[in-house]
Short mmCIF file of C-alpha atoms and ligand atoms in Angstrom, two decimals:
data_model
loop_
_atom_site.label_atom_id
_atom_site.label_comp_id
_atom_site.label_asym_id
_atom_site.label_seq_id
_atom_site.Cartn_x
_atom_site.Cartn_y
_atom_site.Cartn_z
CA MET A 1 13.05 51.83 26.33
CA ASP A 2 15.77 50.92 24.02
CA THR A 3 15.28 53.59 21.40
CA ASN A 4 16.73 51.23 18.64
CA LEU A 5 13.60 49.07 19.15
CA ASN A 6 10.75 50.64 17.43
CA SER A 7 8.15 49.02 15.28
CA ALA A 8 9.64 50.46 12.19
CA ASN A 9 12.71 48.21 12.17
CA ALA A 10 10.97 45.14 13.68
CA ARG A 11 10.98 41.86 11.65
CA LEU A 12 7.71 40.88 13.09
CA ASP A 13 4.90 42.82 14.39
CA GLU A 14 1.71 40.89 15.26
CA THR A 15 -1.43 40.94 17.41
CA ILE A 16 -2.32 37.74 19.15
CA ALA A 17 -6.04 37.66 19.58
CA ALA A 18 -7.64 37.14 22.95
CA ARG A 19 -7.49 33.26 23.94
CA ALA A 20 -5.22 32.54 21.01
CA PRO A 21 -2.05 30.39 20.65
CA TRP A 22 1.18 31.64 19.03
CA SER A 23 4.75 30.55 18.23
CA ALA A 24 7.82 31.83 16.66
CA VAL A 25 11.38 30.78 15.96
CA LEU A 26 14.07 33.40 17.14
CA HIS A 27 17.52 33.34 16.16
CA ALA A 28 20.33 33.85 18.81
CA GLY A 29 20.58 37.79 19.40
CA GLU A 30 17.07 38.62 18.46
CA THR A 31 14.88 40.39 21.00
CA LEU A 32 10.97 39.46 21.50
CA ARG A 33 8.88 42.12 23.22
CA ILE A 34 5.52 41.17 24.48
CA PHE A 35 2.92 43.98 25.09
CA ASP A 36 0.02 43.68 27.45
CA LEU A 37 -1.96 45.91 25.26
CA GLU A 38 -4.99 46.43 27.77
CA GLY A 39 -3.34 45.27 31.06
CA GLN A 40 -3.89 42.43 33.41
CA GLN A 41 -3.50 39.92 30.68
CA ALA A 42 -1.62 36.59 31.53
CA VAL A 43 0.76 35.53 28.79
CA ASP A 44 1.72 31.86 29.30
CA THR A 45 5.22 31.23 27.74
CA LEU A 46 7.31 28.34 27.04
CA ILE A 47 10.88 28.19 25.47
CA TYR A 48 12.66 25.50 23.64
CA ASN A 49 16.28 25.07 22.07
CA ALA A 50 15.15 25.26 18.41
CA ASN A 51 17.86 22.84 17.61
CA ASP A 52 17.04 20.29 20.20
CA THR A 53 13.60 20.58 21.61
CA ASN A 54 14.51 18.18 24.61
CA GLU A 55 16.34 21.05 25.99
CA ARG A 56 13.53 23.44 27.38
CA TYR A 57 12.70 26.00 29.89
CA SER A 58 12.95 24.99 33.42
CA CYS A 59 11.35 27.00 36.01
CA GLN A 60 12.83 25.01 38.68
CA ASP A 61 16.41 25.61 37.34
CA THR A 62 15.42 29.37 36.79
CA ILE A 63 14.22 29.98 40.30
CA ALA A 64 17.10 28.22 41.98
CA ALA A 65 19.77 29.82 40.20
CA GLN A 66 18.69 33.48 40.65
CA GLY A 67 17.55 32.62 44.24
CA SER A 68 14.41 34.43 43.71
CA ALA A 69 10.61 33.30 42.89
CA TYR A 70 9.93 36.01 40.43
CA VAL A 71 10.97 36.80 36.72
CA THR A 72 12.06 40.33 36.00
CA THR A 73 14.77 42.38 34.26
CA GLY A 74 18.13 40.35 34.55
CA THR A 75 16.59 37.08 34.99
CA ALA A 76 18.25 34.21 32.88
CA LEU A 77 15.66 31.82 31.67
CA LEU A 78 17.40 28.63 32.00
CA SER A 79 16.93 25.17 30.43
CA ASN A 80 16.99 21.86 31.96
CA GLU A 81 20.43 21.52 30.99
CA GLY A 82 21.10 24.81 32.93
CA ARG A 83 22.01 27.01 30.08
CA THR A 84 20.47 30.31 29.22
CA LEU A 85 17.66 30.23 26.55
CA MET A 86 16.77 33.92 26.78
CA THR A 87 17.48 36.95 29.21
CA VAL A 88 14.80 39.31 30.22
CA THR A 89 16.30 42.60 29.26
CA ALA A 90 13.58 45.06 29.98
CA ASP A 91 10.38 44.80 32.18
CA THR A 92 7.89 47.49 32.77
CA VAL A 93 6.03 45.72 35.42
CA GLY A 94 8.40 44.40 37.79
CA ARG A 95 7.73 40.71 38.40
CA HIS A 96 6.14 37.75 36.79
CA ASP A 97 5.18 34.40 37.83
CA THR A 98 6.82 31.33 36.88
CA SER A 99 5.51 28.89 39.75
CA ALA A 100 1.60 28.58 38.99
CA GLY A 101 1.82 26.72 35.91
CA ALA A 102 -0.75 26.99 33.11
CA CYS A 103 -4.56 26.40 33.19
CA SER A 104 -6.04 23.32 31.79
CA CYS A 105 -9.39 21.85 31.42
CA GLU A 106 -8.75 19.29 33.98
CA ALA A 107 -7.48 21.74 36.57
CA ASN A 108 -10.35 23.91 35.76
CA THR A 109 -12.91 21.30 36.84
CA VAL A 110 -11.01 20.77 40.22
CA ARG A 111 -10.65 24.54 40.87
CA PHE A 112 -14.02 25.79 39.55
CA GLY A 113 -16.52 23.02 39.00
CA HIS A 114 -17.24 20.38 36.35
CA HIS A 115 -19.13 22.90 34.46
CA THR A 116 -15.89 24.68 33.16
CA ARG A 117 -14.74 21.29 31.72
CA TYR A 118 -15.25 22.56 28.11
CA MET A 119 -13.86 25.97 28.43
CA HIS A 120 -10.78 26.71 26.25
CA ALA A 121 -7.48 26.63 28.48
CA CYS A 122 -3.79 27.29 28.12
CA ARG A 123 -2.76 23.62 27.86
CA GLU A 124 -4.89 23.22 24.88
CA ASN A 125 -3.23 26.55 23.20
CA PHE A 126 0.22 25.13 24.21
CA ILE A 127 -0.61 21.68 22.29
CA ILE A 128 -1.74 23.60 19.14
CA ALA A 129 1.44 25.58 19.23
CA ALA A 130 3.68 22.78 20.18
CA ALA A 131 2.23 20.61 17.21
CA ARG A 132 3.63 23.25 14.76
CA HIS A 133 7.06 22.43 15.82
CA GLY A 134 6.79 18.50 15.84
CA MET A 135 5.97 18.40 19.60
CA THR A 136 3.29 16.89 21.51
CA LYS A 137 1.52 17.48 24.96
CA ARG A 138 4.39 15.38 26.57
CA ASP A 139 6.82 18.31 25.67
CA ILE A 140 4.52 20.84 27.80
CA VAL A 141 6.39 21.57 31.05
CA GLY A 142 6.07 24.40 33.62
CA ASN A 143 5.91 27.70 32.16
CA ILE A 144 6.45 31.48 32.66
CA ASN A 145 3.29 33.51 33.17
CA PHE A 146 4.07 37.08 32.08
CA PHE A 147 1.87 39.68 33.38
CA MET A 148 0.17 37.13 35.94
CA ASN A 149 0.25 38.45 39.75
CA VAL A 150 0.94 35.26 41.81
CA PRO A 151 2.21 36.65 45.03
CA ILE A 152 3.75 34.10 47.39
CA LEU A 153 2.43 34.49 50.90
CA PRO A 154 4.16 34.44 54.17
CA SER A 155 2.55 31.05 54.62
CA GLY A 156 4.21 29.71 51.37
CA GLU A 157 0.94 29.57 49.53
CA LEU A 158 0.73 30.89 46.02
CA ALA A 159 -2.11 33.44 45.52
CA ILE A 160 -3.68 34.46 42.13
CA ASP A 161 -4.77 37.93 42.69
CA ASP A 162 -5.52 40.95 40.48
CA GLY A 163 -3.05 41.71 37.56
CA ILE A 164 -0.49 44.51 38.29
CA SER A 165 0.32 45.20 34.60
CA ALA A 166 -1.07 48.38 33.46
CA PRO A 167 -2.04 48.90 29.68
CA GLY A 168 0.91 48.97 27.41
CA SER A 169 3.14 47.11 29.82
CA TYR A 170 5.85 44.96 28.21
CA VAL A 171 8.81 42.73 28.75
CA ASP A 172 11.80 42.26 26.37
CA LEU A 173 13.42 38.75 25.96
CA ARG A 174 16.74 38.41 24.06
CA ALA A 175 17.27 34.96 22.52
CA GLU A 176 20.91 33.50 23.81
CA MET A 177 20.59 30.70 21.32
CA ASP A 178 18.16 29.68 18.73
CA VAL A 179 14.86 29.29 20.30
CA ILE A 180 11.11 28.33 19.79
CA VAL A 181 8.80 30.44 21.74
CA LEU A 182 5.24 29.19 22.37
CA ILE A 183 2.65 31.57 23.79
CA SER A 184 -0.92 30.99 25.11
CA ASN A 185 -2.86 34.06 25.44
CA CYS A 186 -4.44 32.83 28.51
CA PRO A 187 -8.25 32.39 28.00
CA GLN A 188 -9.08 31.63 31.73
CA VAL A 189 -12.20 33.63 32.85
CA ASN A 190 -12.79 31.74 36.29
CA ASN A 191 -10.19 33.81 38.52
CA PRO A 192 -8.71 37.34 38.08
CA CYS A 193 -5.54 36.38 36.20
CA ASN A 194 -7.10 38.16 33.19
CA GLY A 195 -9.23 40.63 34.99
CA PHE A 196 -12.01 38.21 34.01
CA ASN A 197 -11.77 39.54 30.47
CA PRO A 198 -9.11 37.98 28.03
CA THR A 199 -7.64 40.39 25.82
CA PRO A 200 -5.19 40.95 22.96
CA ILE A 201 -1.51 41.08 23.16
CA ARG A 202 1.09 42.42 20.88
CA VAL A 203 4.42 40.81 20.02
CA LEU A 204 7.41 42.25 18.05
CA ILE A 205 10.75 40.74 17.14
CA TRP A 206 13.94 42.64 16.28
CA PRO A 207 16.92 41.26 14.66
CA GLY A 208 20.11 41.10 16.90
CA GLN A 209 21.75 44.08 15.10
CA VAL A 210 19.35 47.15 14.78
ZN1 ZN B 1 -4.32 30.03 31.41
#
């Protein structure tokens, strides 16, 4: 842990309730830490260039550029224009998913049955968070799933398995340009991505020089 990063000198320190959306603007050089407070909580995350939201996170470019399917320390989170939006500077879990996308009401009905149609989902959270920044659902693209365990099987299939993040696990993301970060604290209860029990998370932001 970077000992300069403690809650006393953070400019923001918030708990995000279970199932809730969240967003923030970070200036270049600032660091965002996301704590999985109770463990096994998927944190769906999207990133945009704060000065031009047409430039946004690209899971395809990120995977291709690093030659690995997982996100972890050292991963450059690239935009659709090939520039680094944020860099993962610390990770106490080891790997995070950026292939499986976000849950939606529509996908839930296909995967789990029509009775799940009215359960809250990440896509709804993203739309709420995006609206705060002048964006709509057409701006929602493939995301990162921090703390979500999506092993890629030898067959090439994606599995959604029990989470591997322990209580207190965290990731640090350094903004490489001014960015908007959207988070959906995933409300899914129909598969093990949240241990069938969505829980709160904590976010902190530090200025570039602390
Ligand atoms: Zn979700």
